[in-house]
């Protein structure tokens, strides 16, 4: 099970490199705990273009990662893209690179993965990788992204509960 970071697990604070500003999204803890109870590995896939833009350092991204793990426990993998949109890399969502990297590190086929995110790029990356995606809209999710999503949920816990037990590890 792969979670987007900003706007999905934690509140989206643009280019946040300050661990003190990390606030969990509603039901994030319960959703992550439910997946762990299934025995399914959990990971985070996150674009962090603030690094390429000179607004963040990799150390600041790491500090936020540590804070998220203080609040939610350790994740099995963190796959982070530090590139900007102009870099045209293969890891920046909506490209599938982060999903592929996370699945490779977890030793699983992307077709067995579920990606939970709050914007269309999260679901596009899931589709491009062959994974399943669930959109958990928030205030920044565009109406057309909601309309285009094959599967949506009003919050993270509902998204997780709507999947079959062990969905992130199902063939």
Coordinates of N, CA, C and O in Angstrom, one line a residue:
X1 N 0.9 -1.2 0.0 CA 0.0 0.0 0.0 C 0.9 1.2 0.0 O 1.8 1.4 0.9
X2 N 0.7 2.1 -1.0 CA 1.5 3.3 -1.1 C 0.7 4.5 -0.9 O -0.3 4.7 -1.6
X3 N 1.1 5.4 0.0 CA 0.4 6.6 0.3 C 1.2 7.8 -0.3 O 2.4 7.9 -0.1
X4 N 0.5 8.7 -0.9 CA 1.0 10.1 -1.1 C 1.2 10.7 0.2 O 0.6 10.4 1.2
X5 N 2.2 11.7 0.3 CA 2.4 12.3 1.6 C 1.6 13.6 1.8 O 0.7 13.5 2.6
X6 N 1.8 14.6 1.0 CA 1.1 15.9 1.2 C -0.3 15.9 0.7 O -0.6 15.6 -0.4
X7 N -1.2 16.2 1.6 CA -2.6 16.2 1.3 C -3.3 14.9 1.4 O -4.5 14.8 1.3
X8 N -2.5 13.8 1.7 CA -3.1 12.5 1.9 C -2.8 12.0 3.3 O -3.7 11.8 4.1
X9 N -1.5 11.9 3.7 CA -1.1 11.5 5.0 C -1.1 12.7 6.0 O -1.5 12.6 7.1
X10 N -0.5 13.8 5.4 CA -0.4 15.0 6.2 C -1.0 16.2 5.5 O -1.1 16.1 4.2
X11 N -1.3 17.2 6.2 CA -1.8 18.4 5.6 C -0.8 19.0 4.6 O 0.4 19.0 4.9
X12 N -1.3 19.5 3.5 CA -0.4 20.0 2.5 C 0.0 21.4 2.9 O -0.8 22.4 2.8
X13 N 1.2 21.6 3.3 CA 1.9 22.9 3.5 C 2.9 23.0 2.4 O 3.9 22.3 2.4
X14 N 2.6 23.9 1.4 CA 3.5 24.0 0.3 C 5.0 24.1 0.6 O 5.4 24.9 1.5
X15 N 5.8 23.2 0.0 CA 7.2 23.2 0.2 C 7.6 23.1 1.7 O 8.6 23.7 2.1
X16 N 6.9 22.3 2.4 CA 7.2 22.2 3.9 C 8.5 21.4 4.2 O 8.6 20.3 3.8
X17 N 9.4 22.1 4.8 CA 10.6 21.5 5.3 C 10.8 21.6 6.8 O 11.8 21.3 7.4
X18 N 9.7 22.0 7.5 CA 9.7 22.2 8.9 C 8.8 21.1 9.6 O 7.6 21.1 9.5
X19 N 9.5 20.2 10.3 CA 8.7 19.2 11.0 C 7.7 19.7 12.0 O 6.7 19.0 12.2
X20 N 7.9 20.9 12.5 CA 6.9 21.4 13.5 C 5.6 21.8 12.8 O 4.5 21.9 13.4
X21 N 5.6 21.9 11.4 CA 4.4 22.2 10.7 C 3.6 21.0 10.2 O 2.6 21.1 9.6
X22 N 4.1 19.8 10.5 CA 3.4 18.5 10.1 C 2.2 18.3 11.0 O 2.3 18.3 12.2
X23 N 1.1 18.2 10.3 CA -0.2 17.8 10.9 C -0.8 16.7 10.1 O -0.9 16.7 8.9
X24 N -1.3 15.7 10.8 CA -1.9 14.5 10.2 C -3.2 14.9 9.5 O -4.0 15.7 10.1
X25 N -3.5 14.2 8.4 CA -4.8 14.4 7.8 C -5.8 13.5 8.7 O -5.4 12.6 9.3
X26 N -7.1 13.8 8.6 CA -8.0 13.1 9.4 C -8.0 11.6 9.0 O -7.9 11.2 7.9
X27 N -8.0 10.7 10.1 CA -8.0 9.3 9.9 C -6.7 8.7 9.4 O -6.7 7.5 9.1
X28 N -5.6 9.5 9.2 CA -4.4 8.9 8.7 C -3.8 7.8 9.6 O -3.4 6.8 9.1
X29 N -3.8 8.1 10.8 CA -3.2 7.1 11.7 C -4.0 5.8 11.7 O -3.4 4.7 11.6
X30 N -5.3 5.9 11.8 CA -6.2 4.7 11.7 C -6.0 3.9 10.4 O -6.0 2.7 10.4
X31 N -5.9 4.7 9.3 CA -5.8 4.0 8.0 C -4.5 3.3 7.9 O -4.4 2.1 7.5
X32 N -3.4 3.9 8.3 CA -2.1 3.2 8.2 C -2.0 2.0 9.2 O -1.5 0.9 8.8
X33 N -2.6 2.2 10.4 CA -2.6 1.0 11.3 C -3.5 -0.1 10.8 O -3.1 -1.3 10.9
X34 N -4.6 0.2 10.1 CA -5.4 -0.9 9.5 C -4.6 -1.7 8.5 O -4.7 -2.9 8.4
X35 N -3.9 -1.0 7.6 CA -3.1 -1.7 6.6 C -2.0 -2.5 7.2 O -1.8 -3.7 6.8
X36 N -1.4 -2.0 8.3 CA -0.3 -2.7 9.0 C -0.9 -4.0 9.6 O -0.3 -5.0 9.6
X37 N -2.1 -3.9 10.1 CA -2.8 -5.0 10.8 C -3.0 -6.2 9.7 O -3.0 -7.3 10.1
X38 N -3.2 -5.8 8.5 CA -3.3 -6.8 7.4 C -2.0 -7.5 7.1 O -1.9 -8.5 6.4
X39 N -0.9 -6.9 7.6 CA 0.4 -7.5 7.3 C 1.0 -7.0 6.0 O 1.9 -7.6 5.5
X40 N 0.4 -6.0 5.5 CA 0.8 -5.4 4.1 C 1.8 -4.3 4.3 O 1.7 -3.5 5.2
X41 N 2.9 -4.4 3.6 CA 3.9 -3.3 3.7 C 3.3 -2.0 3.3 O 2.4 -1.9 2.4
X42 N 3.8 -0.9 3.9 CA 3.3 0.4 3.7 C 4.4 1.3 3.2 O 5.6 1.2 3.8
X43 N 4.2 2.1 2.3 CA 5.2 3.1 1.8 C 4.6 4.4 1.4 O 3.4 4.6 1.4
X44 N 5.5 5.3 1.2 CA 5.1 6.7 0.8 C 5.8 7.0 -0.5 O 7.0 6.7 -0.7
X45 N 5.0 7.6 -1.4 CA 5.5 8.1 -2.7 C 5.2 9.6 -2.8 O 4.0 10.0 -2.7
X46 N 6.2 10.4 -2.9 CA 6.0 11.8 -2.8 C 6.9 12.7 -3.7 O 8.1 12.5 -3.7
X47 N 6.2 13.6 -4.5 CA 6.9 14.6 -5.3 C 7.4 15.7 -4.3 O 6.6 16.1 -3.5
X48 N 8.6 16.1 -4.4 CA 9.1 17.2 -3.5 C 9.9 18.1 -4.4 O 11.1 18.3 -4.3
X49 N 9.2 18.8 -5.3 CA 9.9 19.7 -6.3 C 10.5 20.9 -5.6 O 11.3 21.6 -6.2
X50 N 10.2 21.2 -4.3 CA 10.8 22.3 -3.6 C 12.3 22.1 -3.6 O 13.1 23.1 -3.5
X51 N 12.8 20.9 -3.7 CA 14.3 20.6 -3.7 C 14.8 21.2 -5.0 O 15.8 22.0 -5.0
X52 N 14.3 20.9 -6.1 CA 14.7 21.4 -7.4 C 14.6 22.9 -7.5 O 15.4 23.6 -8.1
X53 N 13.6 23.4 -6.9 CA 13.3 24.9 -6.9 C 14.2 25.7 -6.0 O 14.1 26.9 -5.9
X54 N 15.0 25.0 -5.1 CA 15.8 25.6 -4.2 C 15.1 26.1 -2.9 O 15.6 26.9 -2.2
X55 N 13.9 25.6 -2.7 CA 13.1 26.0 -1.6 C 13.2 25.1 -0.4 O 12.8 25.4 0.7
X56 N 13.8 23.9 -0.6 CA 13.9 22.8 0.4 C 15.3 22.2 0.1 O 15.8 22.1 -1.0
X57 N 15.8 21.6 1.2 CA 17.0 20.7 1.0 C 16.5 19.3 1.2 O 15.4 19.0 1.8
X58 N 17.3 18.4 0.8 CA 17.0 17.0 1.0 C 17.0 16.7 2.5 O 16.2 15.9 3.0
X59 N 17.8 17.4 3.3 CA 17.8 17.3 4.8 C 16.5 17.7 5.4 O 16.0 17.1 6.3
X60 N 15.9 18.8 4.8 CA 14.6 19.2 5.3 C 13.5 18.2 5.0 O 12.6 17.9 5.8
X61 N 13.6 17.6 3.8 CA 12.6 16.6 3.4 C 12.7 15.4 4.4 O 11.8 14.8 4.8
X62 N 14.0 15.0 4.7 CA 14.2 13.9 5.6 C 13.7 14.3 7.0 O 13.2 13.4 7.7
X63 N 13.9 15.5 7.4 CA 13.4 15.9 8.8 C 11.8 15.8 8.8 O 11.3 15.3 9.9
X64 N 11.2 16.1 7.8 CA 9.7 16.0 7.7 C 9.4 14.5 7.7 O 8.4 14.0 8.4
X65 N 10.1 13.7 7.0 CA 9.9 12.2 7.0 C 10.0 11.7 8.4 O 9.2 10.9 8.8
X66 N 11.0 12.1 9.1 CA 11.2 11.6 10.5 C 10.0 12.0 11.4 O 9.5 11.2 12.2
X67 N 9.5 13.2 11.2 CA 8.3 13.6 12.0 C 7.1 12.8 11.6 O 6.3 12.4 12.5
X68 N 6.9 12.6 10.4 CA 5.7 11.7 9.9 C 5.8 10.4 10.6 O 4.9 9.9 11.1
X69 N 7.0 9.8 10.6 CA 7.2 8.5 11.2 C 7.1 8.5 12.8 O 6.6 7.6 13.4
X70 N 7.4 9.7 13.4 CA 7.1 9.8 14.8 C 5.6 9.7 15.1 O 5.2 9.1 16.1
X71 N 4.8 10.3 14.2 CA 3.4 10.3 14.3 C 2.7 9.1 13.9 O 1.6 8.7 14.4
X72 N 3.2 8.4 12.8 CA 2.5 7.3 12.2 C 3.3 6.0 12.3 O 2.8 4.9 11.9
X73 N 4.5 6.0 12.8 CA 5.3 4.8 12.9 C 6.1 4.6 11.6 O 5.9 5.4 10.6
X74 N 7.0 3.7 11.6 CA 7.9 3.6 10.4 C 7.2 3.0 9.2 O 6.3 2.1 9.3
X75 N 7.6 3.5 8.0 CA 7.1 3.0 6.8 C 8.2 2.1 6.2 O 9.4 2.3 6.5
X76 N 7.8 1.1 5.4 CA 8.7 0.2 4.8 C 9.5 0.8 3.7 O 10.7 0.3 3.5
X77 N 9.0 1.8 3.0 CA 9.8 2.5 2.0 C 9.3 3.9 1.8 O 8.1 4.2 2.0
X78 N 10.2 4.8 1.6 CA 9.9 6.2 1.2 C 10.5 6.4 -0.2 O 11.8 6.2 -0.4
X79 N 9.7 6.7 -1.2 CA 10.2 7.0 -2.5 C 9.9 8.5 -2.8 O 8.7 8.8 -2.9
X80 N 10.9 9.3 -3.0 CA 10.7 10.7 -3.1 C 11.4 11.2 -4.4 O 12.5 10.9 -4.7
X81 N 10.7 12.0 -5.1 CA 11.2 12.7 -6.3 C 11.6 14.1 -6.0 O 10.7 14.9 -5.7
X82 N 12.9 14.5 -6.1 CA 13.3 15.8 -5.8 C 13.3 16.7 -7.0 O 13.7 17.9 -6.9
X83 N 12.8 16.3 -8.1 CA 12.9 17.0 -9.4 C 11.7 17.9 -9.5 O 10.7 17.8 -8.9
X84 N 11.9 18.9 -10.4 CA 10.8 19.9 -10.8 C 10.2 19.4 -12.0 O 10.7 18.6 -12.8
X85 N 9.0 20.0 -12.4 CA 8.3 19.7 -13.6 C 9.2 19.8 -14.9 O 9.1 19.0 -15.8
X86 N 10.0 20.8 -14.9 CA 10.9 21.0 -16.1 C 11.9 19.9 -16.3 O 12.5 19.8 -17.4
X87 N 12.2 19.2 -15.3 CA 13.3 18.2 -15.3 C 12.9 17.0 -16.2 O 13.7 16.2 -16.6
X88 N 11.6 16.8 -16.4 CA 11.1 15.7 -17.2 C 11.7 14.3 -16.8 O 12.0 13.5 -17.6
X89 N 11.7 14.1 -15.5 CA 12.3 12.8 -15.0 C 11.2 11.7 -15.1 O 10.0 12.0 -15.2
X90 N 11.6 10.5 -14.9 CA 10.6 9.4 -14.9 C 10.0 9.1 -13.5 O 9.2 8.2 -13.4
X91 N 10.5 9.8 -12.5 CA 10.0 9.5 -11.1 C 8.9 10.5 -10.7 O 8.1 10.1 -9.8
X92 N 8.9 11.6 -11.2 CA 7.9 12.6 -10.8 C 6.5 12.2 -11.2 O 6.2 12.1 -12.4
X93 N 5.6 12.1 -10.2 CA 4.2 11.8 -10.6 C 3.7 12.9 -11.4 O 3.9 14.0 -11.2
X94 N 3.0 12.6 -12.5 CA 2.3 11.4 -12.9 C 3.1 10.3 -13.6 O 2.5 9.2 -14.0
X95 N 4.4 10.4 -13.7 CA 5.2 9.3 -14.2 C 5.2 8.2 -13.2 O 5.0 8.4 -12.0
X96 N 5.4 6.9 -13.7 CA 5.3 5.8 -12.7 C 6.6 5.5 -11.9 O 6.6 4.5 -11.1
X97 N 7.6 6.2 -12.1 CA 8.9 5.9 -11.5 C 8.9 5.7 -10.0 O 9.5 4.7 -9.5
X98 N 8.2 6.5 -9.2 CA 8.2 6.4 -7.8 C 7.5 5.1 -7.4 O 7.9 4.4 -6.5
X99 N 6.4 4.7 -8.1 CA 5.7 3.5 -7.8 C 6.5 2.3 -8.1 O 6.6 1.4 -7.3
X100 N 7.2 2.3 -9.3 CA 8.1 1.2 -9.6 C 9.2 1.1 -8.6 O 9.5 0.0 -8.2
X101 N 9.8 2.2 -8.2 CA 10.9 2.1 -7.2 C 10.4 1.6 -5.9 O 11.1 0.7 -5.3
X102 N 9.3 2.1 -5.4 CA 8.8 1.6 -4.1 C 8.5 0.1 -4.2 O 8.8 -0.7 -3.3
X103 N 7.8 -0.3 -5.3 CA 7.5 -1.7 -5.4 C 8.7 -2.6 -5.5 O 8.8 -3.7 -5.0
X104 N 9.7 -2.1 -6.3 CA 11.0 -2.9 -6.4 C 11.6 -3.1 -5.0 O 12.1 -4.1 -4.6
X105 N 11.6 -2.0 -4.2 CA 12.2 -2.0 -2.9 C 11.4 -3.0 -2.0 O 12.0 -3.6 -1.1
X106 N 10.1 -3.1 -2.2 CA 9.3 -3.9 -1.4 C 9.3 -5.4 -1.9 O 8.7 -6.3 -1.3
X107 N 9.8 -5.6 -3.1 CA 9.9 -6.9 -3.7 C 8.5 -7.3 -4.2 O 8.2 -8.5 -4.1
X108 N 7.7 -6.4 -4.7 CA 6.4 -6.7 -5.2 C 6.1 -6.2 -6.6 O 6.7 -5.2 -7.0
X109 N 5.3 -6.8 -7.3 CA 4.9 -6.3 -8.6 C 3.9 -5.1 -8.4 O 3.0 -5.2 -7.6
X110 N 4.1 -4.0 -9.2 CA 3.2 -2.9 -9.1 C 1.8 -3.2 -9.3 O 0.9 -2.6 -8.8
X111 N 1.5 -4.3 -10.0 CA 0.1 -4.7 -10.2 C -0.6 -5.2 -8.9 O -1.8 -5.3 -8.9
X112 N 0.2 -5.4 -7.9 CA -0.3 -5.8 -6.6 C -0.4 -4.7 -5.7 O -0.8 -4.9 -4.5
X113 N -0.1 -3.5 -6.1 CA 0.0 -2.3 -5.2 C -1.3 -1.5 -5.4 O -2.0 -1.5 -6.4
X114 N -1.6 -0.8 -4.3 CA -2.7 0.2 -4.3 C -2.0 1.5 -3.9 O -1.2 1.6 -2.9
X115 N -2.3 2.6 -4.6 CA -1.8 3.9 -4.3 C -3.0 4.8 -3.9 O -4.0 4.9 -4.6
X116 N -2.8 5.5 -2.7 CA -3.8 6.4 -2.2 C -3.3 7.8 -2.3 O -2.2 8.1 -1.8
X117 N -4.0 8.7 -3.0 CA -3.6 10.0 -3.2 C -4.7 11.0 -3.3 O -5.9 10.6 -3.3
X118 N -4.4 12.3 -3.3 CA -5.4 13.3 -3.3 C -5.5 14.1 -4.6 O -6.4 15.0 -4.7
X119 N -4.7 13.8 -5.6 CA -4.8 14.5 -6.9 C -4.7 13.6 -8.0 O -4.2 12.4 -7.9
X120 N -5.0 14.1 -9.2 CA -5.0 13.2 -10.4 C -3.7 12.7 -10.7 O -3.6 11.5 -11.2
X121 N -2.6 13.4 -10.4 CA -1.2 12.9 -10.7 C -0.9 11.6 -9.9 O -0.2 10.7 -10.4
X122 N -1.5 11.5 -8.7 CA -1.2 10.3 -7.9 C -1.9 9.1 -8.6 O -1.3 8.0 -8.7
X123 N -3.1 9.3 -9.1 CA -3.8 8.2 -9.8 C -3.2 7.9 -11.2 O -3.2 6.7 -11.6
X124 N -2.8 8.9 -11.9 CA -2.1 8.7 -13.2 C -0.9 7.9 -13.0 O -0.6 7.0 -13.8
X125 N -0.1 8.2 -12.0 CA 1.1 7.4 -11.7 C 0.8 6.0 -11.4 O 1.5 5.1 -11.9
X126 N -0.3 5.8 -10.6 CA -0.7 4.4 -10.3 C -1.1 3.7 -11.6 O -0.6 2.6 -11.8
X127 N -1.9 4.3 -12.4 CA -2.3 3.7 -13.7 C -1.1 3.4 -14.6 O -1.0 2.3 -15.1
X128 N -0.2 4.3 -14.7 CA 1.0 4.2 -15.6 C 1.9 3.0 -15.1 O 2.5 2.3 -15.9
X129 N 1.9 2.8 -13.8 CA 2.7 1.7 -13.2 C 1.9 0.4 -13.2 O 2.5 -0.7 -12.9
X130 N 0.7 0.4 -13.5 CA -0.1 -0.9 -13.4 C -0.7 -1.1 -12.1 O -1.3 -2.2 -11.8
X131 N -0.7 -0.1 -11.2 CA -1.2 -0.3 -9.8 C -2.7 0.2 -9.8 O -3.1 0.9 -10.7
X132 N -3.4 -0.1 -8.7 CA -4.7 0.5 -8.5 C -4.6 1.8 -7.7 O -3.7 1.9 -6.9
X133 N -5.4 2.7 -8.0 CA -5.4 4.0 -7.3 C -6.8 4.3 -6.7 O -7.8 3.9 -7.2
X134 N -6.7 5.0 -5.6 CA -7.9 5.5 -4.9 C -7.7 7.0 -4.6 O -6.7 7.3 -4.0
X135 N -8.6 7.8 -5.1 CA -8.5 9.2 -4.9 C -9.2 9.6 -3.6 O -10.4 9.2 -3.4
X136 N -8.5 10.3 -2.7 CA -9.1 10.8 -1.5 C -9.1 12.3 -1.6 O -8.1 13.0 -1.2
X137 N -10.1 12.9 -2.1 CA -10.1 14.3 -2.4 C -10.1 15.2 -1.2 O -10.5 14.8 -0.1
X138 N -9.5 16.4 -1.4 CA -9.5 17.4 -0.4 C -9.8 18.8 -1.0 O -10.2 18.8 -2.2
X139 N -9.5 19.8 -0.4 CA -9.8 21.2 -0.9 C -9.1 21.5 -2.2 O -9.6 22.3 -3.0
X140 N -7.9 20.9 -2.5 CA -7.2 21.3 -3.7 C -7.5 20.3 -4.8 O -7.0 20.5 -6.0
X141 N -8.2 19.2 -4.6 CA -8.5 18.3 -5.7 C -9.5 19.0 -6.6 O -10.5 19.5 -6.2
X142 N -9.1 18.9 -7.9 CA -10.0 19.6 -8.9 C -11.2 18.7 -9.2 O -11.1 17.4 -9.2
X143 N -12.3 19.3 -9.5 CA -13.5 18.5 -9.8 C -13.3 17.5 -11.0 O -13.8 16.4 -10.9
X144 N -12.6 17.9 -12.0 CA -12.3 16.9 -13.1 C -11.5 15.7 -12.7 O -11.6 14.7 -13.2
X145 N -10.6 15.9 -11.6 CA -9.8 14.8 -11.1 C -10.8 13.8 -10.4 O -10.6 12.6 -10.5
X146 N -11.7 14.3 -9.7 CA -12.7 13.5 -9.0 C -13.6 12.7 -10.1 O -13.8 11.5 -10.0
X147 N -14.0 13.5 -11.1 CA -14.8 12.8 -12.1 C -14.1 11.8 -12.9 O -14.6 10.7 -13.3
X148 N -12.8 11.9 -13.1 CA -11.9 11.0 -13.8 C -11.5 9.8 -13.0 O -11.0 8.8 -13.6
X149 N -11.6 9.9 -11.7 CA -11.1 8.8 -10.8 C -12.1 7.6 -10.9 O -13.3 7.7 -10.8
X150 N -11.5 6.4 -11.1 CA -12.3 5.2 -11.1 C -12.8 4.8 -9.7 O -13.8 4.3 -9.5
X151 N -12.0 5.2 -8.7 CA -12.4 4.9 -7.3 C -12.0 6.1 -6.4 O -10.9 6.7 -6.5
X152 N -13.0 6.6 -5.6 CA -12.8 7.7 -4.7 C -13.3 7.3 -3.3 O -14.1 6.3 -3.2
X153 N -12.8 8.0 -2.3 CA -13.3 7.8 -0.9 C -13.3 9.2 -0.2 O -12.4 10.0 -0.5
X154 N -14.2 9.4 0.7 CA -14.3 10.7 1.4 C -13.1 11.0 2.3 O -12.8 12.1 2.7
X155 N -12.5 9.9 2.8 CA -11.3 10.1 3.7 C -10.4 8.8 3.6 O -10.8 7.8 3.0
X156 N -9.3 8.9 4.2 CA -8.3 7.9 4.1 C -8.7 6.5 4.7 O -8.5 5.5 4.1
X157 N -9.4 6.6 5.9 CA -9.8 5.3 6.5 C -10.9 4.7 5.7 O -10.9 3.4 5.5
X158 N -11.8 5.4 5.2 CA -12.9 4.9 4.3 C -12.2 4.2 3.1 O -12.7 3.2 2.6
X159 N -11.2 4.9 2.5 CA -10.5 4.3 1.3 C -9.9 3.0 1.7 O -10.1 2.0 0.9
X160 N -9.2 2.9 2.8 CA -8.6 1.6 3.2 C -9.7 0.6 3.5 O -9.6 -0.6 3.0
X161 N -10.7 0.9 4.2 CA -11.7 0.0 4.6 C -12.5 -0.5 3.4 O -13.1 -1.6 3.4
X162 N -12.5 0.3 2.3 CA -13.2 -0.1 1.1 C -12.5 -1.1 0.2 O -13.0 -1.6 -0.8
X163 N -11.2 -1.4 0.6 CA -10.4 -2.4 -0.1 C -10.6 -3.7 0.5 O -10.7 -3.8 1.7
X164 N -10.4 -4.8 -0.2 CA -10.4 -6.1 0.4 C -9.3 -6.2 1.4 O -8.2 -5.6 1.1
X165 N -9.4 -6.9 2.5 CA -8.3 -7.1 3.4 C -7.1 -7.6 2.7 O -7.2 -8.6 1.9
X166 N -6.0 -7.0 2.9 CA -4.8 -7.4 2.3 C -4.7 -7.0 0.9 O -3.9 -7.5 0.1
X167 N -5.5 -6.0 0.4 CA -5.5 -5.6 -1.0 C -4.2 -5.2 -1.5 O -3.9 -5.5 -2.7
X168 N -3.3 -4.6 -0.8 CA -2.0 -4.2 -1.3 C -1.1 -5.4 -1.5 O -0.1 -5.2 -2.1
X169 N -1.6 -6.6 -1.1 CA -0.7 -7.7 -1.3 C -1.5 -8.8 -2.1 O -1.0 -9.9 -2.2
X170 N -2.6 -8.5 -2.6 CA -3.4 -9.4 -3.4 C -2.9 -9.5 -4.8 O -2.4 -8.5 -5.3
X171 N -3.0 -10.7 -5.4 CA -2.5 -10.8 -6.8 C -3.4 -10.0 -7.7 O -4.5 -9.6 -7.5

